[in-house]
PDB file of C-alpha atoms in Angstrom:
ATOM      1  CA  UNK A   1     -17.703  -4.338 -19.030  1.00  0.00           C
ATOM      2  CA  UNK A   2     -15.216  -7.303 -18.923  1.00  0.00           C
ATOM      3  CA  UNK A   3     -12.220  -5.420 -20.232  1.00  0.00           C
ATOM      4  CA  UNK A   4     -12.403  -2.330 -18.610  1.00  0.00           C
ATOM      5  CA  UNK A   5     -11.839  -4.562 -15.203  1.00  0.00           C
ATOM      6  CA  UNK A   6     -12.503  -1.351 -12.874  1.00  0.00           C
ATOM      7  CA  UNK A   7     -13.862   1.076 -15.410  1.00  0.00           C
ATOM      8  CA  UNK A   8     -11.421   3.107 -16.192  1.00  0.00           C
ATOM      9  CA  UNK A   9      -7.925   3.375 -18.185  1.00  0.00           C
ATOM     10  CA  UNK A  10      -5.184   4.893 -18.747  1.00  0.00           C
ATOM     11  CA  UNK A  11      -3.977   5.581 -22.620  1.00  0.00           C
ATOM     12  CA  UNK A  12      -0.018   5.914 -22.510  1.00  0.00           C
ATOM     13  CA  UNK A  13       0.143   6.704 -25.699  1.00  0.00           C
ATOM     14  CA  UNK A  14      -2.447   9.778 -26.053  1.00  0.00           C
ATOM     15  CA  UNK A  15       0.141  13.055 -25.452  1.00  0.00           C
ATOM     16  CA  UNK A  16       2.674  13.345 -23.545  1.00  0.00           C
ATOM     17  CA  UNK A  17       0.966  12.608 -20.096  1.00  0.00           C
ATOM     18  CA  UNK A  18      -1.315  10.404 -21.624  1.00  0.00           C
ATOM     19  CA  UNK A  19      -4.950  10.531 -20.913  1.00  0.00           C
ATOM     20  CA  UNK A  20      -7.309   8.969 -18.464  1.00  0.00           C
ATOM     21  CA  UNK A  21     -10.211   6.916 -19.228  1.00  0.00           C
ATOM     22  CA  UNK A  22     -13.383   6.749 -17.269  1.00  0.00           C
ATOM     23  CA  UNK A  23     -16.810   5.203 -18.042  1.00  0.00           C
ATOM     24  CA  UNK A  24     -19.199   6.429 -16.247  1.00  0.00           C
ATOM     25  CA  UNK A  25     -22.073   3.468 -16.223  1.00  0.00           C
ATOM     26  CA  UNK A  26     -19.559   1.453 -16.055  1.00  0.00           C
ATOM     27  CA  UNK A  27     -18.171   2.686 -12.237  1.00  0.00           C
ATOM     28  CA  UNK A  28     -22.040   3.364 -11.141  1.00  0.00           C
ATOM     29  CA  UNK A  29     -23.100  -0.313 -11.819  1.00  0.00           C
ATOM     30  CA  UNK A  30     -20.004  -2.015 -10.374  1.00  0.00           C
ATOM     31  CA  UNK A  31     -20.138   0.293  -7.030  1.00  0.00           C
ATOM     32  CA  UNK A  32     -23.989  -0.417  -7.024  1.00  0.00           C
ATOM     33  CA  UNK A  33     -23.740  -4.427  -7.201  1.00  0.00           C
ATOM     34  CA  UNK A  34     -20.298  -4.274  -4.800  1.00  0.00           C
ATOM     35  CA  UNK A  35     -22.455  -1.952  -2.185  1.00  0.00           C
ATOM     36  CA  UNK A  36     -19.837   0.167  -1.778  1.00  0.00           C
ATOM     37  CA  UNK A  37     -19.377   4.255  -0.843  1.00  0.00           C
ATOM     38  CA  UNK A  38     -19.265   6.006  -4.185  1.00  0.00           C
ATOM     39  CA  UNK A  39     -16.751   8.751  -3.434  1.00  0.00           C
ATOM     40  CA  UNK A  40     -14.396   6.155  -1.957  1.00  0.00           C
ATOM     41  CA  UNK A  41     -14.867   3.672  -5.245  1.00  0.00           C
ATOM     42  CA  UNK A  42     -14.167   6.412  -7.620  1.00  0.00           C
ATOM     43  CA  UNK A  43     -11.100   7.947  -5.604  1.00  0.00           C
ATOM     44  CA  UNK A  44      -9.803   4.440  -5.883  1.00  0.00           C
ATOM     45  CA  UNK A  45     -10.347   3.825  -9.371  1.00  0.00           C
ATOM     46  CA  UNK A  46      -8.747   6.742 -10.334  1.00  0.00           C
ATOM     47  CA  UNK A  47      -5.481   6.507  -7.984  1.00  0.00           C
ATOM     48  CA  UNK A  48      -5.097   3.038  -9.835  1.00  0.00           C
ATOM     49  CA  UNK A  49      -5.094   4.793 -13.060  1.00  0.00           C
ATOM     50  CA  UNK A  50      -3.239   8.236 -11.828  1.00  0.00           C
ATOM     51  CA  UNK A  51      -0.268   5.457 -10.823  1.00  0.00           C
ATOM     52  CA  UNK A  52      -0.206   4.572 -14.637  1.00  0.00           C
ATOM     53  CA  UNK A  53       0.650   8.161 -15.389  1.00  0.00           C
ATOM     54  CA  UNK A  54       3.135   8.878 -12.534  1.00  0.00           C
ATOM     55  CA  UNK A  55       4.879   5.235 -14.396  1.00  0.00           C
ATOM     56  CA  UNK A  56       4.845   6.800 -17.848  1.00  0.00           C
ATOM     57  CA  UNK A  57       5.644   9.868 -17.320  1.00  0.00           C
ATOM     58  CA  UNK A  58       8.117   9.822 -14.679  1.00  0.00           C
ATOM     59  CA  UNK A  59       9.992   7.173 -17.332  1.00  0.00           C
ATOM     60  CA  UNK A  60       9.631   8.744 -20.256  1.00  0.00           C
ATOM     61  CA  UNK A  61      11.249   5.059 -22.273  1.00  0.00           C
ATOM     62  CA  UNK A  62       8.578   3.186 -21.245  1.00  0.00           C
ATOM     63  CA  UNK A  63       5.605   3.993 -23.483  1.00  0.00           C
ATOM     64  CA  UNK A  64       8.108   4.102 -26.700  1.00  0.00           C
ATOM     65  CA  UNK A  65       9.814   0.422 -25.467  1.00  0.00           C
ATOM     66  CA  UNK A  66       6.094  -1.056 -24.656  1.00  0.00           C
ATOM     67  CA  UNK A  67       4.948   0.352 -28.406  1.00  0.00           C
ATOM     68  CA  UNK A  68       8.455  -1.645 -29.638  1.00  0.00           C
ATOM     69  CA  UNK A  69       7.348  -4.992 -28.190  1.00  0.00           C
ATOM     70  CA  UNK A  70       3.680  -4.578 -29.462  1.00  0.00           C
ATOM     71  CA  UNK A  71       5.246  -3.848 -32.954  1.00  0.00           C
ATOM     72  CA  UNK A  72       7.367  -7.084 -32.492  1.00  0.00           C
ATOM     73  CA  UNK A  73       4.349  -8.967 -31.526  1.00  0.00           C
ATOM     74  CA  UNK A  74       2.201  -8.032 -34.785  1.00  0.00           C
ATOM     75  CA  UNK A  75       5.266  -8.092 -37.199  1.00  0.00           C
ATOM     76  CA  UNK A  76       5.470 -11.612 -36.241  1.00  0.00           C
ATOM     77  CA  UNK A  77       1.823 -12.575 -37.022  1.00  0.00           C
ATOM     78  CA  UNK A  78       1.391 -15.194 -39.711  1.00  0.00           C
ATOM     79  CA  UNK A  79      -2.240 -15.149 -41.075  1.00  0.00           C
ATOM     80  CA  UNK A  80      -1.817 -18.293 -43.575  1.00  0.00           C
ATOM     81  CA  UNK A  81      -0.347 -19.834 -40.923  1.00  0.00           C
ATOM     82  CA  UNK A  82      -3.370 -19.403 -38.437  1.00  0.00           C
ATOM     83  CA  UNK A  83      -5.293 -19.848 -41.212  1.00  0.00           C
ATOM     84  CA  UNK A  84      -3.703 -23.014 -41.852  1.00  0.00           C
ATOM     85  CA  UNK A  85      -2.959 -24.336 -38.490  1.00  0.00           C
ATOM     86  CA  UNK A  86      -5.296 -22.535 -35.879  1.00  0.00           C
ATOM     87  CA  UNK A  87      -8.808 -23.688 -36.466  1.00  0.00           C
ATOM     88  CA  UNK A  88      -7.164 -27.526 -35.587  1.00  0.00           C
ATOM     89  CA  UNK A  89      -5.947 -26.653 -32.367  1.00  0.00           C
ATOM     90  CA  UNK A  90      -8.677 -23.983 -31.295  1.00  0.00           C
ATOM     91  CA  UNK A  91     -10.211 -27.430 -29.631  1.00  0.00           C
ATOM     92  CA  UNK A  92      -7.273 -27.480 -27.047  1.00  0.00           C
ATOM     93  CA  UNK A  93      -8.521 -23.961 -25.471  1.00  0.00           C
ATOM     94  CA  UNK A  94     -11.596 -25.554 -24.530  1.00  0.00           C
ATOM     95  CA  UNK A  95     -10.497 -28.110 -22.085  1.00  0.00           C
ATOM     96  CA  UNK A  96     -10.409 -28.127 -18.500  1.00  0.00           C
ATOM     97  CA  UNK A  97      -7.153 -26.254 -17.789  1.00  0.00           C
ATOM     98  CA  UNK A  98      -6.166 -25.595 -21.662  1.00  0.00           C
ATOM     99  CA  UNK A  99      -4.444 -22.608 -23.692  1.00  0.00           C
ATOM    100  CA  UNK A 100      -5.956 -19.671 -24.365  1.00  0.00           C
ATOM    101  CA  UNK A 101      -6.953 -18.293 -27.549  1.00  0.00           C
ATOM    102  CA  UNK A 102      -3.640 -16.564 -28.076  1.00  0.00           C
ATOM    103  CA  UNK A 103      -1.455 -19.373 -26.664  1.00  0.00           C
ATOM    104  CA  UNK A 104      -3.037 -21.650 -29.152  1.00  0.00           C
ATOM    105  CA  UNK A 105      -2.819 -19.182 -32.291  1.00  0.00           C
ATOM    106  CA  UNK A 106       0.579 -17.657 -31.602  1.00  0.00           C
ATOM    107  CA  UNK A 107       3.896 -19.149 -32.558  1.00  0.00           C
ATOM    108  CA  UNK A 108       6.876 -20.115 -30.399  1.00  0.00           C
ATOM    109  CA  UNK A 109       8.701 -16.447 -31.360  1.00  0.00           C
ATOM    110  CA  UNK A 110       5.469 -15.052 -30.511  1.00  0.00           C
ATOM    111  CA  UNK A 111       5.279 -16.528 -26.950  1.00  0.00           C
ATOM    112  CA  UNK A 112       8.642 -15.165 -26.003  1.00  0.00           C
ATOM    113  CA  UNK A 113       7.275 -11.675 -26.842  1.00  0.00           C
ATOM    114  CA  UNK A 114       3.696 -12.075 -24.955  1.00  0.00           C
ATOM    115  CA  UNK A 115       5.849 -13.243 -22.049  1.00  0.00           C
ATOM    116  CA  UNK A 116       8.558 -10.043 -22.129  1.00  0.00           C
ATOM    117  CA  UNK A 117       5.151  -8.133 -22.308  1.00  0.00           C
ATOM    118  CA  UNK A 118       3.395  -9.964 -19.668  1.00  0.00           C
ATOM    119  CA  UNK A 119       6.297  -9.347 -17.333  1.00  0.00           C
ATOM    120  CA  UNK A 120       5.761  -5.412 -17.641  1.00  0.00           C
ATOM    121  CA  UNK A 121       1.546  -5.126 -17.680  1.00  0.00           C
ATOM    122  CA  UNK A 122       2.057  -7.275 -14.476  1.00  0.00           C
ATOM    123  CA  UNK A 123       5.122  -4.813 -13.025  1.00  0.00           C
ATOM    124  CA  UNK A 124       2.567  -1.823 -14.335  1.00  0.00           C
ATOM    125  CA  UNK A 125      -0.738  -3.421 -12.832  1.00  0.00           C
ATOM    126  CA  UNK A 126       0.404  -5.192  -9.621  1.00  0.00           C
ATOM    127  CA  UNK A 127       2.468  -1.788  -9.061  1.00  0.00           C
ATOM    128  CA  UNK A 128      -0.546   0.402  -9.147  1.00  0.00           C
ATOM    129  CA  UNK A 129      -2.696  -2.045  -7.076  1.00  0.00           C
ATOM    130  CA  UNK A 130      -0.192  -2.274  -4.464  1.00  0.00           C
ATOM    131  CA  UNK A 131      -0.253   1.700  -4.175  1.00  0.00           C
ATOM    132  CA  UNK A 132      -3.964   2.352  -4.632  1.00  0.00           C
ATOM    133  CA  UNK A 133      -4.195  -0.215  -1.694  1.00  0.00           C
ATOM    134  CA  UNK A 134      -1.452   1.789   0.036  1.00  0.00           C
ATOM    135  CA  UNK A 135      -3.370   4.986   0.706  1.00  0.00           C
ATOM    136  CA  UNK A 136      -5.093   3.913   3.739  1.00  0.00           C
ATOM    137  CA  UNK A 137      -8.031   4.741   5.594  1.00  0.00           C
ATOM    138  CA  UNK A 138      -7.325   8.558   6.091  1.00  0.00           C
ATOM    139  CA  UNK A 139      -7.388   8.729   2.198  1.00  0.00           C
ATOM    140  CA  UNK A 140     -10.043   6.419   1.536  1.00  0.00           C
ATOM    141  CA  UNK A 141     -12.091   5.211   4.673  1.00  0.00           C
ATOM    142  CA  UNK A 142     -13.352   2.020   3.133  1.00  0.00           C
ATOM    143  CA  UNK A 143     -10.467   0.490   1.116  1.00  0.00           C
ATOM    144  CA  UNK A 144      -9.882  -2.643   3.099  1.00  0.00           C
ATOM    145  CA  UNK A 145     -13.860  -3.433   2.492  1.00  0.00           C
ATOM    146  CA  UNK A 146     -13.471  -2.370  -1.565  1.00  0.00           C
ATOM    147  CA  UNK A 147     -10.818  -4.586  -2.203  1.00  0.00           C
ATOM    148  CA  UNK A 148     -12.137  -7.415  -0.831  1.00  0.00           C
ATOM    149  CA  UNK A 149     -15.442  -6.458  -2.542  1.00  0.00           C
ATOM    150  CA  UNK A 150     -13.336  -6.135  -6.262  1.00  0.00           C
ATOM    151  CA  UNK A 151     -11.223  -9.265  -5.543  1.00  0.00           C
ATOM    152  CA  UNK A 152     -14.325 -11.563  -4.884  1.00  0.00           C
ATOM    153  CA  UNK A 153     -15.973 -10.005  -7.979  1.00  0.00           C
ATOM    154  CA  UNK A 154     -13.128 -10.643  -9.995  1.00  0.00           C
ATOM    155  CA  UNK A 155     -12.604 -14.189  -9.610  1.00  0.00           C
ATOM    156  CA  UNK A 156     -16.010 -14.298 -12.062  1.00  0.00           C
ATOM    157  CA  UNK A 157     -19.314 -16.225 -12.053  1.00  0.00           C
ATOM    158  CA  UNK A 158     -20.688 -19.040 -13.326  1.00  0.00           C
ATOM    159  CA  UNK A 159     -19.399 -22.118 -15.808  1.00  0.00           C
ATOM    160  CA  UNK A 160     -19.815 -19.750 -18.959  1.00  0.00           C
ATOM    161  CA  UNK A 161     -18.277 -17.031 -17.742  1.00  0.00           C
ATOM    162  CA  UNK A 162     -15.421 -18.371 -16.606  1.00  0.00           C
ATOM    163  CA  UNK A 163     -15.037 -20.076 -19.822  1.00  0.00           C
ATOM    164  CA  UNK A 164     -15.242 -17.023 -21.794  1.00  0.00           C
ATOM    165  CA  UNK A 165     -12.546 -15.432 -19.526  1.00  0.00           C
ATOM    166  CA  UNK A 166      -9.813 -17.971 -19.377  1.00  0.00           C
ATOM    167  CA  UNK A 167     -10.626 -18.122 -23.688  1.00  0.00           C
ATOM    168  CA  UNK A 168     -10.500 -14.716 -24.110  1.00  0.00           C
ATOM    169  CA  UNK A 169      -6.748 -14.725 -21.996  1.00  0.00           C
ATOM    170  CA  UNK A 170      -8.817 -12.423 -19.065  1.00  0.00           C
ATOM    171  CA  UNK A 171      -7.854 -14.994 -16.665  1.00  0.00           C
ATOM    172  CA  UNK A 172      -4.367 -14.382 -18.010  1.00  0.00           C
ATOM    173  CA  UNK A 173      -4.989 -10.248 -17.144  1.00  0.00           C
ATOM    174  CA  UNK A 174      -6.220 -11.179 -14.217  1.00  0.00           C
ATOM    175  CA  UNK A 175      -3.570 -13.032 -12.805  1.00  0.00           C
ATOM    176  CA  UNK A 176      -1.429  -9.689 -14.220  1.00  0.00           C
ATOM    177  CA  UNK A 177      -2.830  -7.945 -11.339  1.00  0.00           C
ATOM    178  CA  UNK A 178      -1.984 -10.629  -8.972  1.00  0.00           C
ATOM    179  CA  UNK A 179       0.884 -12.219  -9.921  1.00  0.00           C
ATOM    180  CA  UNK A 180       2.120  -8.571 -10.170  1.00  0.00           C
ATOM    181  CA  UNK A 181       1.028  -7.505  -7.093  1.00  0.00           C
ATOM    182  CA  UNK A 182       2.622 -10.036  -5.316  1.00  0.00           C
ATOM    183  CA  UNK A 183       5.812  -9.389  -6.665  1.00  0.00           C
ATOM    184  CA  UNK A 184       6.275  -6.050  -5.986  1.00  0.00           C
ATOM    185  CA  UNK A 185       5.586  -6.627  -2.164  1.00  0.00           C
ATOM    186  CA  UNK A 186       7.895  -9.481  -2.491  1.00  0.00           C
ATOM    187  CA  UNK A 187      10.704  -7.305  -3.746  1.00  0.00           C
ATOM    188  CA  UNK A 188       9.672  -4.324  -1.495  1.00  0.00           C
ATOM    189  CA  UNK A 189       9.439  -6.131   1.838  1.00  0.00           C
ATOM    190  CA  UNK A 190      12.838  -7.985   0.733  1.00  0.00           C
ATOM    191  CA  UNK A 191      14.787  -5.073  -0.584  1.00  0.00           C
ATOM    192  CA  UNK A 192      12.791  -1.523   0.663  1.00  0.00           C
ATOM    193  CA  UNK A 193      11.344   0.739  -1.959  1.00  0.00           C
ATOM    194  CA  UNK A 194      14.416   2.855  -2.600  1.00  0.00           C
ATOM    195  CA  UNK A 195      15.964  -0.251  -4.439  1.00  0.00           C
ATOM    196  CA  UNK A 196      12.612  -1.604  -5.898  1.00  0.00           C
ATOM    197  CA  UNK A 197      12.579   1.618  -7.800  1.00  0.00           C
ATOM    198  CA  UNK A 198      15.797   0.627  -9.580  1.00  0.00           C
ATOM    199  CA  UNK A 199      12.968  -1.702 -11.966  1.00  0.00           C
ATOM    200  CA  UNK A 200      12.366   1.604 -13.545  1.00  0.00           C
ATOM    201  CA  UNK A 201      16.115   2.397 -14.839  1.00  0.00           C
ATOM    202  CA  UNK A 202      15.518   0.964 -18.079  1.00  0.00           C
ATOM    203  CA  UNK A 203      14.225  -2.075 -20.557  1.00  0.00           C
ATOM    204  CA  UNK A 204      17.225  -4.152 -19.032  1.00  0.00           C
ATOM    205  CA  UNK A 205      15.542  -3.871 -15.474  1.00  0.00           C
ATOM    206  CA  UNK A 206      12.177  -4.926 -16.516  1.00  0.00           C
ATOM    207  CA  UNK A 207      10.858  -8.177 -14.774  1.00  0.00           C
ATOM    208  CA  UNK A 208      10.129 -10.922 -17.663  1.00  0.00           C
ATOM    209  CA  UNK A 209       7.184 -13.295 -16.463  1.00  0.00           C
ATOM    210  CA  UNK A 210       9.554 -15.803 -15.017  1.00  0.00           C
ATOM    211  CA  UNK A 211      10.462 -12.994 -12.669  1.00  0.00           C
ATOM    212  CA  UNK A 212       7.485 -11.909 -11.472  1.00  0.00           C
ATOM    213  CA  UNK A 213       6.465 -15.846 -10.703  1.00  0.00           C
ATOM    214  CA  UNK A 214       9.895 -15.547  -8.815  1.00  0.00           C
ATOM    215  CA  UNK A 215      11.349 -12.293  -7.120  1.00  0.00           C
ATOM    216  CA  UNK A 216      14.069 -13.813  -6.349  1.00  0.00           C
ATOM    217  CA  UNK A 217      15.528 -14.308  -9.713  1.00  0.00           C
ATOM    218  CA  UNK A 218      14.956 -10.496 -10.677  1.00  0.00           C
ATOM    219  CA  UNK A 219      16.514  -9.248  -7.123  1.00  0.00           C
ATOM    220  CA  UNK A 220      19.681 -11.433  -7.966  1.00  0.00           C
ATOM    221  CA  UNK A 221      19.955 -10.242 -11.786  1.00  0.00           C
ATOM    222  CA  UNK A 222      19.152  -6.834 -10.803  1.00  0.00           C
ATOM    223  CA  UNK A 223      20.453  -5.733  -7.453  1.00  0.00           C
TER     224      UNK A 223
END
């Protein structure tokens, strides 16, 4: 229920359109505790998801350049080495403010990849939350009142849970959608959409995580 942040997902990698992934209990509870219309909840799940599609599809490179850097990420992994190493500095991820799970257990190669892959989850999620917010009220009457409903609910509650999250890096995906978010308004409102769309030309356009923490830098390198 913590993964699947809104209850639905879409697998890149299924076909060639990919797939869409809904559960069911899943979107009934969260509309239930949020109090929000059910037609308009669902419609907005899925246009977060249908965005996902539109990305992969319309750039066909992306799923098989994604699928590279996840191969680079587990060809790097060092078992002995976590084996060795890990269970020492596992401690660190539980202070106030530490690494997570993976920052502690991955090497300095490794963090260079999880950052190239963090820039484009956060491009791919802050994209599609930008758009499903986008719609308006003549697509979906109550959007303005859902996301402010889904925001508050994803910040977490309580000590444990928030523990759990930032541990198991969902603070991380979390700020993904964000961080992501407010990048590609950043880059829209600065540039206009026609040139924002240049980010989808190929692995070279891509914003790394240092870009998305600063437009800027990707607008100059870029544009």
């Amino acid at each position: 229920r913590r993964v699947l942040f809104r209850s639905g997902q879409f697998d890149p990698f299924h076909g060639d359109a990919g797939r869409l992934l809904l559960v069911a209990p899943n979107v009934v509870h969260i509309e239930r505790e949020l109090e929000v219309d059910p037609r308009d909840f669902r419609l907005w799940v899925c246009l977060h998801e249908e965005t996902h599609r539109v990305q992969f599809t319309a750039n066909p490179w992306l799923a098989d350049h994604l699928k590279s850097e996840i191969s680079n990420l587990t060809g790097t992994l060092d078992v002995s080495a976590i084996l060795d190493e890990g269970f020492g500095r596992i401690a660190e991820a539980f202070r106030p403010g530490g690494p997570t799970l993976v920052e502690v257990l991955s090497t300095p190669e490794q963090r260079e990849v999880i950052d190239r892959i963090t820039g484009v989850m956060s491009l791919l999620e802050g994209h599609a939350d930008v758009v499903m917010d986008g719609v308006g009220p003549t697509v979906i009457p109550s959007v303005d009142h859902i996301r402010k409903a889904f925001t508050t609910r994803r910040r977490g509650v309580g000590v444990l849970d928030r523990l759990i999250r930032r541990l198991m890096g969902m603070d991380a995906k979390m700020a993904q959608y964000r961080d992501g978010a407010a990048f590609v308004r950043t880059v829209v409102d600065r540039v206009g959409m026609d040139e924002f769309n240049a980010i989808w030309a190929g692995p070279d356009t891509l914003p790394g995580k240092a870009d998305i923490l600063d437009p800027e830098s990707w607008i100059k390198r870029v544009l």
